[in-house]
Amino acid sequence: MSIPCPQIISFNCVRLHAILIRAIHSIKRFPHLYRWIVLPGFLLFFQYSQAQSVTSYPMIPLNGDTVLFMSDQLPTGIKYWPFNSDSMKWDLNGVKAPYIRRSILINDEPSPALFNFSNAVVQINPTSREFLKISPDTILSYGINGVDLFNDGKYYTGFYTSPRIFHNKTFATSKVPLKSNYKLVYDCGLSQLPRNMLNQLPYSPDSIRVVTLIEEELAFKSSVVLDLNLQRYLTTVENKITIQSTRLETRKSNLDWQDVTRFVKFPKLFKSDTIRTSSFYKDSTGAPVAVLYYKNVRELDKIVYKAPETFKDLIIVEDFKPNLFFFPNPYTYGALRCELSIKNPGLYSARIVNLIGNEIWRQNYYLESSQTIDLDFSFLNKGTYFFVLEQDKNHVIATKRLLVIKA
């Protein structure tokens, strides 16, 4: 399990880091924001909402604004280039997602003492929030609270030893790669740590902490043409490599902190990750039009992009609850894009039943986290069916109507 920090948040679940605001004009002092929905990576796609209207281009988020964005978790059939490519033209037409993510920014309570200089907060998941300082030119992070480091229901607060820069609008003019280093520290009480971890320590310490070391390198390319959802943008591309490693440190009396990770077996937490993203900006002060996440240098993981006006008839989701989503509906033939959104790992069943309750199709899945799949239901006759996602017979997560039409 990776510790949440910008660009990736991986609760094996997430991944989050996952999606942070990329650009914002200004926010008045202390107008704390709440419930920003993020997808793996802390990138938020803003659409400015005022007087019940939503414009088509992402703008500056203010209190009461609406965030609308989509995520293609299975980008098959998309023509893309390797990470940090020299290509000056990208065609991402064909991205698809079964729903739109929306969040409305509302007031929040004051920050914890560690984050007194923050003026905004982004909700990572139901328990974790990241505290930011937003100014006309930069976005800084001071840290995160409500993090379940050891999956034992105990929550910790992590702070950056120096504020982390998420966005600086002057960076895009740089002709050379920009490098930065950060340290995210979670102070842990000895009484809170799992007993099996304490028993593995080489000595009895006075203090203990979990530390994530972060190295980032940014490179920019201007005048790149991006085609997305039948629209063309002239963009600046930000290619970012983030390397993060998590370790356990202990200290006795006033001695220096010692890295004791090698003595502790906790593989889900203490590991290294490399995250590669390409973000397409229409201008230096707006949010990105699209962000590509790579599994490796050549293989794409997912695409997060601003929701187009033409897709506003899709279902809009605001919460983190387990659910079932699919698109298109009505369905004719070919691939039905489905997202099985779950909270806990386990065995799940997806079923298609007709109007009188007869089961037409069933597939079982063992899921560690939410999963996106393409299913072919071309064999279904014209009519109305119900698509059911359940964890067991006594725990139905969602039942939704699927309309099949034939020529």
Short mmCIF file of C-alpha atoms in Angstrom, two decimals:
data_model
loop_
_atom_site.label_atom_id
_atom_site.label_comp_id
_atom_site.label_asym_id
_atom_site.label_seq_id
_atom_site.Cartn_x
_atom_site.Cartn_y
_atom_site.Cartn_z
CA MET A 1 0.00 0.00 0.00
CA SER A 2 1.49 3.29 -1.04
CA ILE A 3 1.14 6.36 1.09
CA PRO A 4 -1.11 8.97 -0.49
CA CYS A 5 0.90 11.76 -1.95
CA PRO A 6 0.36 13.78 -5.05
CA GLN A 7 0.23 12.10 -8.36
CA ILE A 8 -0.46 8.78 -6.79
CA ILE A 9 -2.56 7.54 -4.00
CA SER A 10 -2.55 3.95 -3.68
CA PHE A 11 -4.59 2.35 -1.03
CA ASN A 12 -4.50 -0.59 -3.32
CA CYS A 13 -7.25 0.84 -3.99
CA VAL A 14 -6.43 3.48 -5.33
CA ARG A 15 -4.27 4.61 -6.55
CA LEU A 16 -4.82 7.57 -6.33
CA HIS A 17 -2.30 9.72 -6.17
CA ALA A 18 -4.06 10.06 -7.17
CA ILE A 19 -5.57 13.50 -8.93
CA LEU A 20 -4.77 17.06 -7.91
CA ILE A 21 -5.70 20.45 -9.08
CA ARG A 22 -3.45 21.63 -11.76
CA ALA A 23 -4.18 25.27 -12.03
CA ILE A 24 -6.15 27.89 -10.35
CA HIS A 25 -6.28 31.69 -10.45
CA SER A 26 -6.98 32.73 -6.92
CA ILE A 27 -8.97 31.99 -3.81
CA LYS A 28 -9.74 34.32 -0.97
CA ARG A 29 -7.98 33.68 2.31
CA PHE A 30 -9.48 30.74 4.25
CA PRO A 31 -12.37 29.74 1.95
CA HIS A 32 -11.82 26.05 2.70
CA LEU A 33 -13.06 23.73 -0.01
CA TYR A 34 -14.52 20.31 0.59
CA ARG A 35 -15.52 17.13 -1.21
CA TRP A 36 -13.40 17.45 -4.32
CA ILE A 37 -13.68 14.08 -6.01
CA VAL A 38 -10.33 12.85 -7.25
CA LEU A 39 -9.20 9.91 -9.34
CA PRO A 40 -5.91 8.26 -9.01
CA GLY A 41 -3.69 11.10 -9.07
CA PHE A 42 -4.93 14.29 -7.54
CA LEU A 43 -5.84 15.91 -10.83
CA LEU A 44 -9.09 17.79 -10.84
CA PHE A 45 -10.93 18.95 -13.91
CA PHE A 46 -12.83 22.12 -13.25
CA GLN A 47 -15.84 23.48 -14.99
CA TYR A 48 -16.91 26.82 -13.68
CA SER A 49 -20.49 26.83 -12.51
CA GLN A 50 -22.45 29.97 -11.84
CA ALA A 51 -26.17 30.62 -11.67
CA GLN A 52 -26.91 26.98 -12.52
CA SER A 53 -24.87 27.13 -15.76
CA VAL A 54 -21.72 25.18 -16.54
CA THR A 55 -19.28 26.39 -19.17
CA SER A 56 -17.47 23.98 -21.47
CA TYR A 57 -13.91 24.89 -20.52
CA PRO A 58 -12.29 24.30 -17.12
CA MET A 59 -11.77 27.47 -15.16
CA ILE A 60 -10.91 28.69 -11.69
CA PRO A 61 -12.69 26.76 -8.90
CA LEU A 62 -14.35 28.91 -6.28
CA ASN A 63 -16.70 28.13 -3.43
CA GLY A 64 -19.85 26.59 -4.90
CA ASP A 65 -18.27 25.62 -8.24
CA THR A 66 -18.82 22.26 -9.92
CA VAL A 67 -16.10 19.82 -10.98
CA LEU A 68 -16.93 17.55 -13.94
CA PHE A 69 -14.49 15.02 -15.37
CA MET A 70 -14.29 11.47 -16.72
CA SER A 71 -11.80 8.60 -16.53
CA ASP A 72 -11.13 5.96 -19.18
CA GLN A 73 -9.72 3.13 -17.06
CA LEU A 74 -9.38 0.79 -20.05
CA PRO A 75 -8.01 2.90 -22.93
CA THR A 76 -8.10 0.26 -25.67
CA GLY A 77 -8.30 1.34 -29.30
CA ILE A 78 -6.78 4.75 -28.50
CA LYS A 79 -3.82 5.88 -30.57
CA TYR A 80 -1.19 7.24 -28.21
CA TRP A 81 2.54 7.68 -28.06
CA PRO A 82 5.14 6.50 -25.52
CA PHE A 83 5.83 8.61 -22.46
CA ASN A 84 7.79 11.81 -23.19
CA SER A 85 7.26 11.36 -26.92
CA ASP A 86 8.41 13.98 -29.45
CA SER A 87 5.06 13.81 -31.23
CA MET A 88 3.45 17.19 -31.86
CA LYS A 89 -0.03 15.73 -32.49
CA TRP A 90 -2.10 13.41 -30.29
CA ASP A 91 -5.44 11.87 -31.19
CA LEU A 92 -7.41 10.74 -28.14
CA ASN A 93 -10.79 10.57 -29.88
CA GLY A 94 -12.49 7.37 -28.78
CA VAL A 95 -11.96 7.66 -25.03
CA LYS A 96 -14.97 6.44 -23.11
CA ALA A 97 -16.16 6.20 -19.53
CA PRO A 98 -19.45 4.89 -18.08
CA TYR A 99 -20.14 8.01 -16.00
CA ILE A 100 -19.12 11.57 -15.14
CA ARG A 101 -17.52 12.48 -11.82
CA ARG A 102 -18.89 15.61 -10.17
CA SER A 103 -18.02 17.46 -6.98
CA ILE A 104 -19.39 20.70 -5.62
CA LEU A 105 -16.96 22.82 -3.64
CA ILE A 106 -18.41 23.89 -0.29
CA ASN A 107 -17.09 25.38 2.95
CA ASP A 108 -15.13 23.23 5.38
CA GLU A 109 -13.95 23.54 8.97
CA PRO A 110 -10.53 25.13 9.78
CA SER A 111 -7.33 23.17 9.10
CA PRO A 112 -5.47 21.12 11.73
CA ALA A 113 -2.66 22.98 13.50
CA LEU A 114 0.00 21.50 11.21
CA PHE A 115 -1.67 23.06 8.19
CA ASN A 116 -2.50 26.56 9.42
CA PHE A 117 -1.12 28.12 6.24
CA SER A 118 -3.44 26.15 3.96
CA ASN A 119 -6.52 27.73 2.45
CA ALA A 120 -8.07 24.76 0.61
CA VAL A 121 -8.58 21.04 1.08
CA VAL A 122 -9.11 18.21 -1.40
CA GLN A 123 -10.97 15.05 -0.40
CA ILE A 124 -8.98 11.97 -1.45
CA ASN A 125 -11.37 9.33 -0.16
CA PRO A 126 -14.01 9.13 2.59
CA THR A 127 -11.40 9.59 5.36
CA SER A 128 -8.34 11.32 3.85
CA ARG A 129 -7.88 14.98 2.89
CA GLU A 130 -4.95 16.92 1.49
CA PHE A 131 -4.33 20.51 2.64
CA LEU A 132 -3.27 23.06 0.05
CA LYS A 133 -2.37 26.72 -0.30
CA ILE A 134 -3.69 28.21 -3.52
CA SER A 135 -2.45 31.54 -4.86
CA PRO A 136 -2.66 33.22 -8.28
CA ASP A 137 0.64 31.60 -9.37
CA THR A 138 1.11 28.39 -7.40
CA ILE A 139 -0.52 25.45 -5.63
CA LEU A 140 1.33 24.11 -2.59
CA SER A 141 0.60 21.07 -0.41
CA TYR A 142 1.31 21.01 3.33
CA GLY A 143 0.23 17.44 3.97
CA ILE A 144 -2.53 14.86 4.39
CA ASN A 145 -4.65 13.67 7.29
CA GLY A 146 -6.95 10.72 7.90
CA VAL A 147 -4.61 8.10 6.35
CA ASP A 148 -5.01 4.45 7.36
CA LEU A 149 -1.35 3.47 6.90
CA PHE A 150 -1.57 -0.11 8.17
CA ASN A 151 -5.16 -1.03 7.22
CA ASP A 152 -6.10 -1.39 10.87
CA GLY A 153 -8.64 1.43 11.21
CA LYS A 154 -6.18 3.88 12.82
CA TYR A 155 -5.63 7.18 11.05
CA TYR A 156 -2.46 9.23 10.78
CA THR A 157 -1.48 12.72 9.63
CA GLY A 158 1.44 13.30 7.27
CA PHE A 159 3.17 16.65 6.69
CA TYR A 160 5.72 17.82 4.15
CA THR A 161 8.96 19.01 5.70
CA SER A 162 8.84 21.77 3.08
CA PRO A 163 5.67 22.56 1.08
CA ARG A 164 5.35 20.55 -2.10
CA ILE A 165 4.78 22.50 -5.30
CA PHE A 166 2.01 20.95 -7.36
CA HIS A 167 1.73 23.72 -9.89
CA ASN A 168 3.61 26.86 -10.79
CA LYS A 169 2.43 28.60 -13.92
CA THR A 170 5.95 29.86 -14.70
CA PHE A 171 7.31 26.29 -14.95
CA ALA A 172 5.91 25.82 -18.46
CA THR A 173 8.41 28.35 -19.85
CA SER A 174 11.39 26.28 -18.71
CA LYS A 175 13.58 24.92 -21.52
CA VAL A 176 15.31 22.35 -19.29
CA PRO A 177 13.88 19.61 -17.01
CA LEU A 178 13.01 20.75 -13.48
CA LYS A 179 13.84 18.51 -10.52
CA SER A 180 12.45 18.59 -6.98
CA ASN A 181 12.70 16.49 -3.82
CA TYR A 182 10.16 16.25 -0.99
CA LYS A 183 9.68 14.33 2.23
CA LEU A 184 6.24 13.38 3.59
CA VAL A 185 6.42 12.42 7.28
CA TYR A 186 3.85 10.54 9.37
CA ASP A 187 4.63 10.66 13.11
CA CYS A 188 3.36 7.47 14.73
CA GLY A 189 2.77 6.77 18.39
CA LEU A 190 4.33 3.52 19.60
CA SER A 191 1.04 2.46 21.14
CA GLN A 192 -0.75 2.85 17.78
CA LEU A 193 1.51 0.63 15.67
CA PRO A 194 0.53 -2.96 14.88
CA ARG A 195 1.99 -5.30 17.48
CA ASN A 196 3.58 -7.59 14.88
CA MET A 197 5.50 -4.61 13.49
CA LEU A 198 6.80 -3.52 16.89
CA ASN A 199 8.02 -7.05 17.56
CA GLN A 200 10.17 -6.93 14.40
CA LEU A 201 12.11 -3.79 15.39
CA PRO A 202 15.82 -4.30 16.20
CA TYR A 203 15.52 -2.26 19.43
CA SER A 204 12.91 -0.47 21.52
CA PRO A 205 12.72 3.13 20.18
CA ASP A 206 11.43 6.30 21.80
CA SER A 207 9.96 7.63 18.55
CA ILE A 208 8.86 6.12 15.26
CA ARG A 209 7.65 7.52 11.95
CA VAL A 210 6.78 6.54 8.37
CA VAL A 211 8.51 8.60 5.69
CA THR A 212 7.83 8.84 1.95
CA LEU A 213 10.69 10.27 -0.12
CA ILE A 214 9.57 11.86 -3.39
CA GLU A 215 11.67 12.77 -6.41
CA GLU A 216 10.05 14.61 -9.31
CA GLU A 217 11.26 15.66 -12.75
CA LEU A 218 9.22 17.89 -15.07
CA ALA A 219 9.76 18.53 -18.77
CA PHE A 220 7.56 20.68 -21.02
CA LYS A 221 6.73 20.75 -24.73
CA SER A 222 4.70 23.59 -26.24
CA SER A 223 2.48 23.90 -29.34
CA VAL A 224 1.24 20.28 -29.15
CA VAL A 225 -2.06 19.58 -30.94
CA LEU A 226 -4.55 17.42 -28.99
CA ASP A 227 -7.72 15.99 -30.52
CA LEU A 228 -10.18 14.89 -27.84
CA ASN A 229 -13.90 14.16 -28.16
CA LEU A 230 -14.03 15.77 -31.61
CA GLN A 231 -12.45 18.99 -30.36
CA ARG A 232 -8.96 20.27 -31.15
CA TYR A 233 -6.73 22.02 -28.60
CA LEU A 234 -3.35 23.70 -28.90
CA THR A 235 -1.63 22.66 -25.67
CA THR A 236 1.52 22.59 -23.60
CA VAL A 237 2.41 19.08 -22.42
CA GLU A 238 3.89 18.53 -18.98
CA ASN A 239 5.71 15.18 -18.72
CA LYS A 240 6.27 14.25 -15.10
CA ILE A 241 8.20 11.37 -13.55
CA THR A 242 7.57 10.82 -9.84
CA ILE A 243 9.65 8.31 -7.90
CA GLN A 244 8.54 7.67 -4.33
CA SER A 245 9.81 5.25 -1.73
CA THR A 246 8.38 4.62 1.72
CA ARG A 247 10.40 3.60 4.75
CA LEU A 248 10.15 3.16 8.53
CA GLU A 249 12.40 5.27 10.77
CA THR A 250 13.03 5.03 14.52
CA ARG A 251 14.95 7.13 17.03
CA LYS A 252 16.36 6.63 20.52
CA SER A 253 16.65 9.70 22.75
CA ASN A 254 18.03 12.61 20.71
CA LEU A 255 20.02 10.51 18.24
CA ASP A 256 19.50 10.75 14.50
CA TRP A 257 16.62 8.94 12.84
CA GLN A 258 17.55 5.43 11.67
CA ASP A 259 16.06 3.61 8.67
CA VAL A 260 14.86 0.21 9.98
CA THR A 261 12.71 -0.78 7.00
CA ARG A 262 14.85 -3.84 6.23
CA PHE A 263 13.88 -5.40 9.56
CA VAL A 264 10.13 -5.08 9.00
CA LYS A 265 7.97 -7.22 6.71
CA PHE A 266 5.11 -5.01 5.56
CA PRO A 267 5.33 -5.14 1.73
CA LYS A 268 2.09 -3.27 0.98
CA LEU A 269 3.45 -0.11 2.59
CA PHE A 270 7.23 -0.10 2.37
CA LYS A 271 7.98 -0.14 -1.34
CA SER A 272 8.97 2.10 -4.25
CA ASP A 273 6.78 3.38 -7.07
CA THR A 274 7.50 5.18 -10.33
CA ILE A 275 4.63 7.24 -11.78
CA ARG A 276 4.68 8.72 -15.27
CA THR A 277 2.05 11.24 -16.38
CA SER A 278 1.57 13.48 -19.41
CA SER A 279 -0.73 16.47 -18.77
CA PHE A 280 -2.12 18.58 -21.62
CA TYR A 281 -2.74 22.24 -20.70
CA LYS A 282 -4.64 24.65 -22.90
CA ASP A 283 -3.03 27.54 -21.03
CA SER A 284 -0.82 28.08 -18.00
CA THR A 285 -3.64 29.03 -15.62
CA GLY A 286 -6.28 26.45 -16.54
CA ALA A 287 -6.65 22.86 -15.43
CA PRO A 288 -5.38 20.23 -17.86
CA VAL A 289 -7.67 19.13 -20.68
CA ALA A 290 -6.44 15.55 -20.29
CA VAL A 291 -3.90 13.56 -18.26
CA LEU A 292 -2.39 10.26 -19.40
CA TYR A 293 -1.13 7.79 -16.78
CA TYR A 294 1.44 5.23 -17.92
CA LYS A 295 2.07 1.74 -16.52
CA ASN A 296 5.54 1.96 -17.99
CA VAL A 297 7.29 3.99 -20.67
CA ARG A 298 5.24 2.48 -23.50
CA GLU A 299 2.03 1.13 -21.95
CA LEU A 300 -0.90 3.37 -21.05
CA ASP A 301 -2.82 2.81 -17.80
CA LYS A 302 -5.70 5.31 -17.97
CA ILE A 303 -6.78 8.70 -19.29
CA VAL A 304 -8.53 11.33 -17.18
CA TYR A 305 -10.18 14.13 -19.16
CA LYS A 306 -12.67 16.96 -18.87
CA ALA A 307 -16.28 15.96 -19.46
CA PRO A 308 -17.52 17.21 -22.85
CA GLU A 309 -20.82 19.05 -23.16
CA THR A 310 -22.21 16.37 -25.48
CA PHE A 311 -21.97 13.71 -22.76
CA LYS A 312 -24.03 15.50 -20.12
CA ASP A 313 -26.79 12.88 -20.44
CA LEU A 314 -24.53 10.31 -18.73
CA ILE A 315 -25.03 9.41 -15.09
CA ILE A 316 -23.23 11.82 -12.75
CA VAL A 317 -21.54 10.38 -9.64
CA GLU A 318 -20.53 12.31 -6.53
CA ASP A 319 -19.74 9.74 -3.83
CA PHE A 320 -17.28 6.91 -3.12
CA LYS A 321 -19.92 4.23 -2.53
CA PRO A 322 -19.73 0.78 -4.19
CA ASN A 323 -21.75 0.78 -7.38
CA LEU A 324 -22.17 -0.52 -10.93
CA PHE A 325 -21.85 1.67 -14.03
CA PHE A 326 -22.08 0.83 -17.73
CA PHE A 327 -22.22 2.62 -21.09
CA PRO A 328 -23.81 2.87 -23.65
CA ASN A 329 -27.37 2.40 -22.47
CA PRO A 330 -29.48 1.73 -24.57
CA TYR A 331 -27.14 -0.95 -25.93
CA THR A 332 -27.10 -2.40 -29.45
CA TYR A 333 -23.99 -4.57 -30.03
CA GLY A 334 -20.24 -4.63 -29.41
CA ALA A 335 -18.49 -3.64 -26.19
CA LEU A 336 -20.42 -2.47 -23.14
CA ARG A 337 -17.99 -0.52 -20.92
CA CYS A 338 -18.62 -1.51 -17.29
CA GLU A 339 -17.09 -0.34 -14.04
CA LEU A 340 -17.44 -2.56 -10.98
CA SER A 341 -16.90 -0.13 -8.11
CA ILE A 342 -16.20 -1.90 -4.80
CA LYS A 343 -14.97 -1.09 -1.30
CA ASN A 344 -13.53 -4.38 -0.05
CA PRO A 345 -11.58 -7.14 -1.85
CA GLY A 346 -13.52 -10.35 -2.37
CA LEU A 347 -15.56 -12.55 -4.69
CA TYR A 348 -18.21 -10.72 -6.72
CA SER A 349 -20.83 -11.77 -9.25
CA ALA A 350 -22.20 -9.83 -12.21
CA ARG A 351 -25.53 -11.06 -13.57
CA ILE A 352 -28.02 -10.25 -16.31
CA VAL A 353 -31.65 -11.17 -15.55
CA ASN A 354 -34.81 -10.58 -17.56
CA LEU A 355 -38.01 -8.92 -16.43
CA ILE A 356 -39.41 -12.09 -14.86
CA GLY A 357 -36.20 -12.80 -12.92
CA ASN A 358 -34.66 -15.51 -15.07
CA GLU A 359 -30.86 -15.38 -15.12
CA ILE A 360 -29.53 -14.94 -18.68
CA TRP A 361 -25.83 -14.47 -17.96
CA ARG A 362 -23.45 -14.64 -14.98
CA GLN A 363 -19.75 -14.05 -14.44
CA ASN A 364 -17.79 -14.33 -11.18
CA TYR A 365 -14.80 -12.09 -10.40
CA TYR A 366 -12.29 -11.95 -7.59
CA LEU A 367 -11.60 -8.22 -7.20
CA GLU A 368 -8.85 -6.57 -5.17
CA SER A 369 -10.18 -3.13 -6.07
CA SER A 370 -12.61 -1.47 -8.47
CA GLN A 371 -12.27 -2.74 -12.02
CA THR A 372 -13.27 -1.61 -15.51
CA ILE A 373 -14.13 -4.26 -18.10
CA ASP A 374 -15.65 -4.47 -21.59
CA LEU A 375 -18.43 -7.03 -22.03
CA ASP A 376 -20.12 -8.18 -25.26
CA PHE A 377 -23.87 -8.75 -24.87
CA SER A 378 -24.65 -8.91 -28.60
CA PHE A 379 -26.38 -12.26 -27.94
CA LEU A 380 -29.16 -10.53 -25.97
CA ASN A 381 -32.50 -10.12 -27.72
CA LYS A 382 -34.26 -6.80 -27.93
CA GLY A 383 -35.85 -5.91 -24.60
CA THR A 384 -35.33 -4.73 -21.04
CA TYR A 385 -32.97 -6.48 -18.63
CA PHE A 386 -31.47 -5.91 -15.20
CA PHE A 387 -27.71 -5.82 -14.63
CA VAL A 388 -26.89 -6.92 -11.06
CA LEU A 389 -23.62 -6.64 -9.12
CA GLU A 390 -23.53 -8.59 -5.87
CA GLN A 391 -20.95 -9.74 -3.34
CA ASP A 392 -23.10 -12.64 -2.21
CA LYS A 393 -26.77 -13.55 -2.40
CA ASN A 394 -27.49 -11.44 0.65
CA HIS A 395 -25.47 -8.42 -0.42
CA VAL A 396 -26.62 -6.85 -3.69
CA ILE A 397 -24.45 -3.80 -4.41
CA ALA A 398 -26.44 -2.44 -7.36
CA THR A 399 -29.24 -3.37 -9.75
CA LYS A 400 -29.63 -1.24 -12.88
CA ARG A 401 -31.82 -1.45 -15.96
CA LEU A 402 -30.18 -2.27 -19.30
CA LEU A 403 -32.19 -1.53 -22.44
CA VAL A 404 -31.21 -3.55 -25.54
CA ILE A 405 -32.34 -2.29 -28.93
CA LYS A 406 -31.88 -4.01 -32.29
CA ALA A 407 -32.19 -2.66 -35.82
#
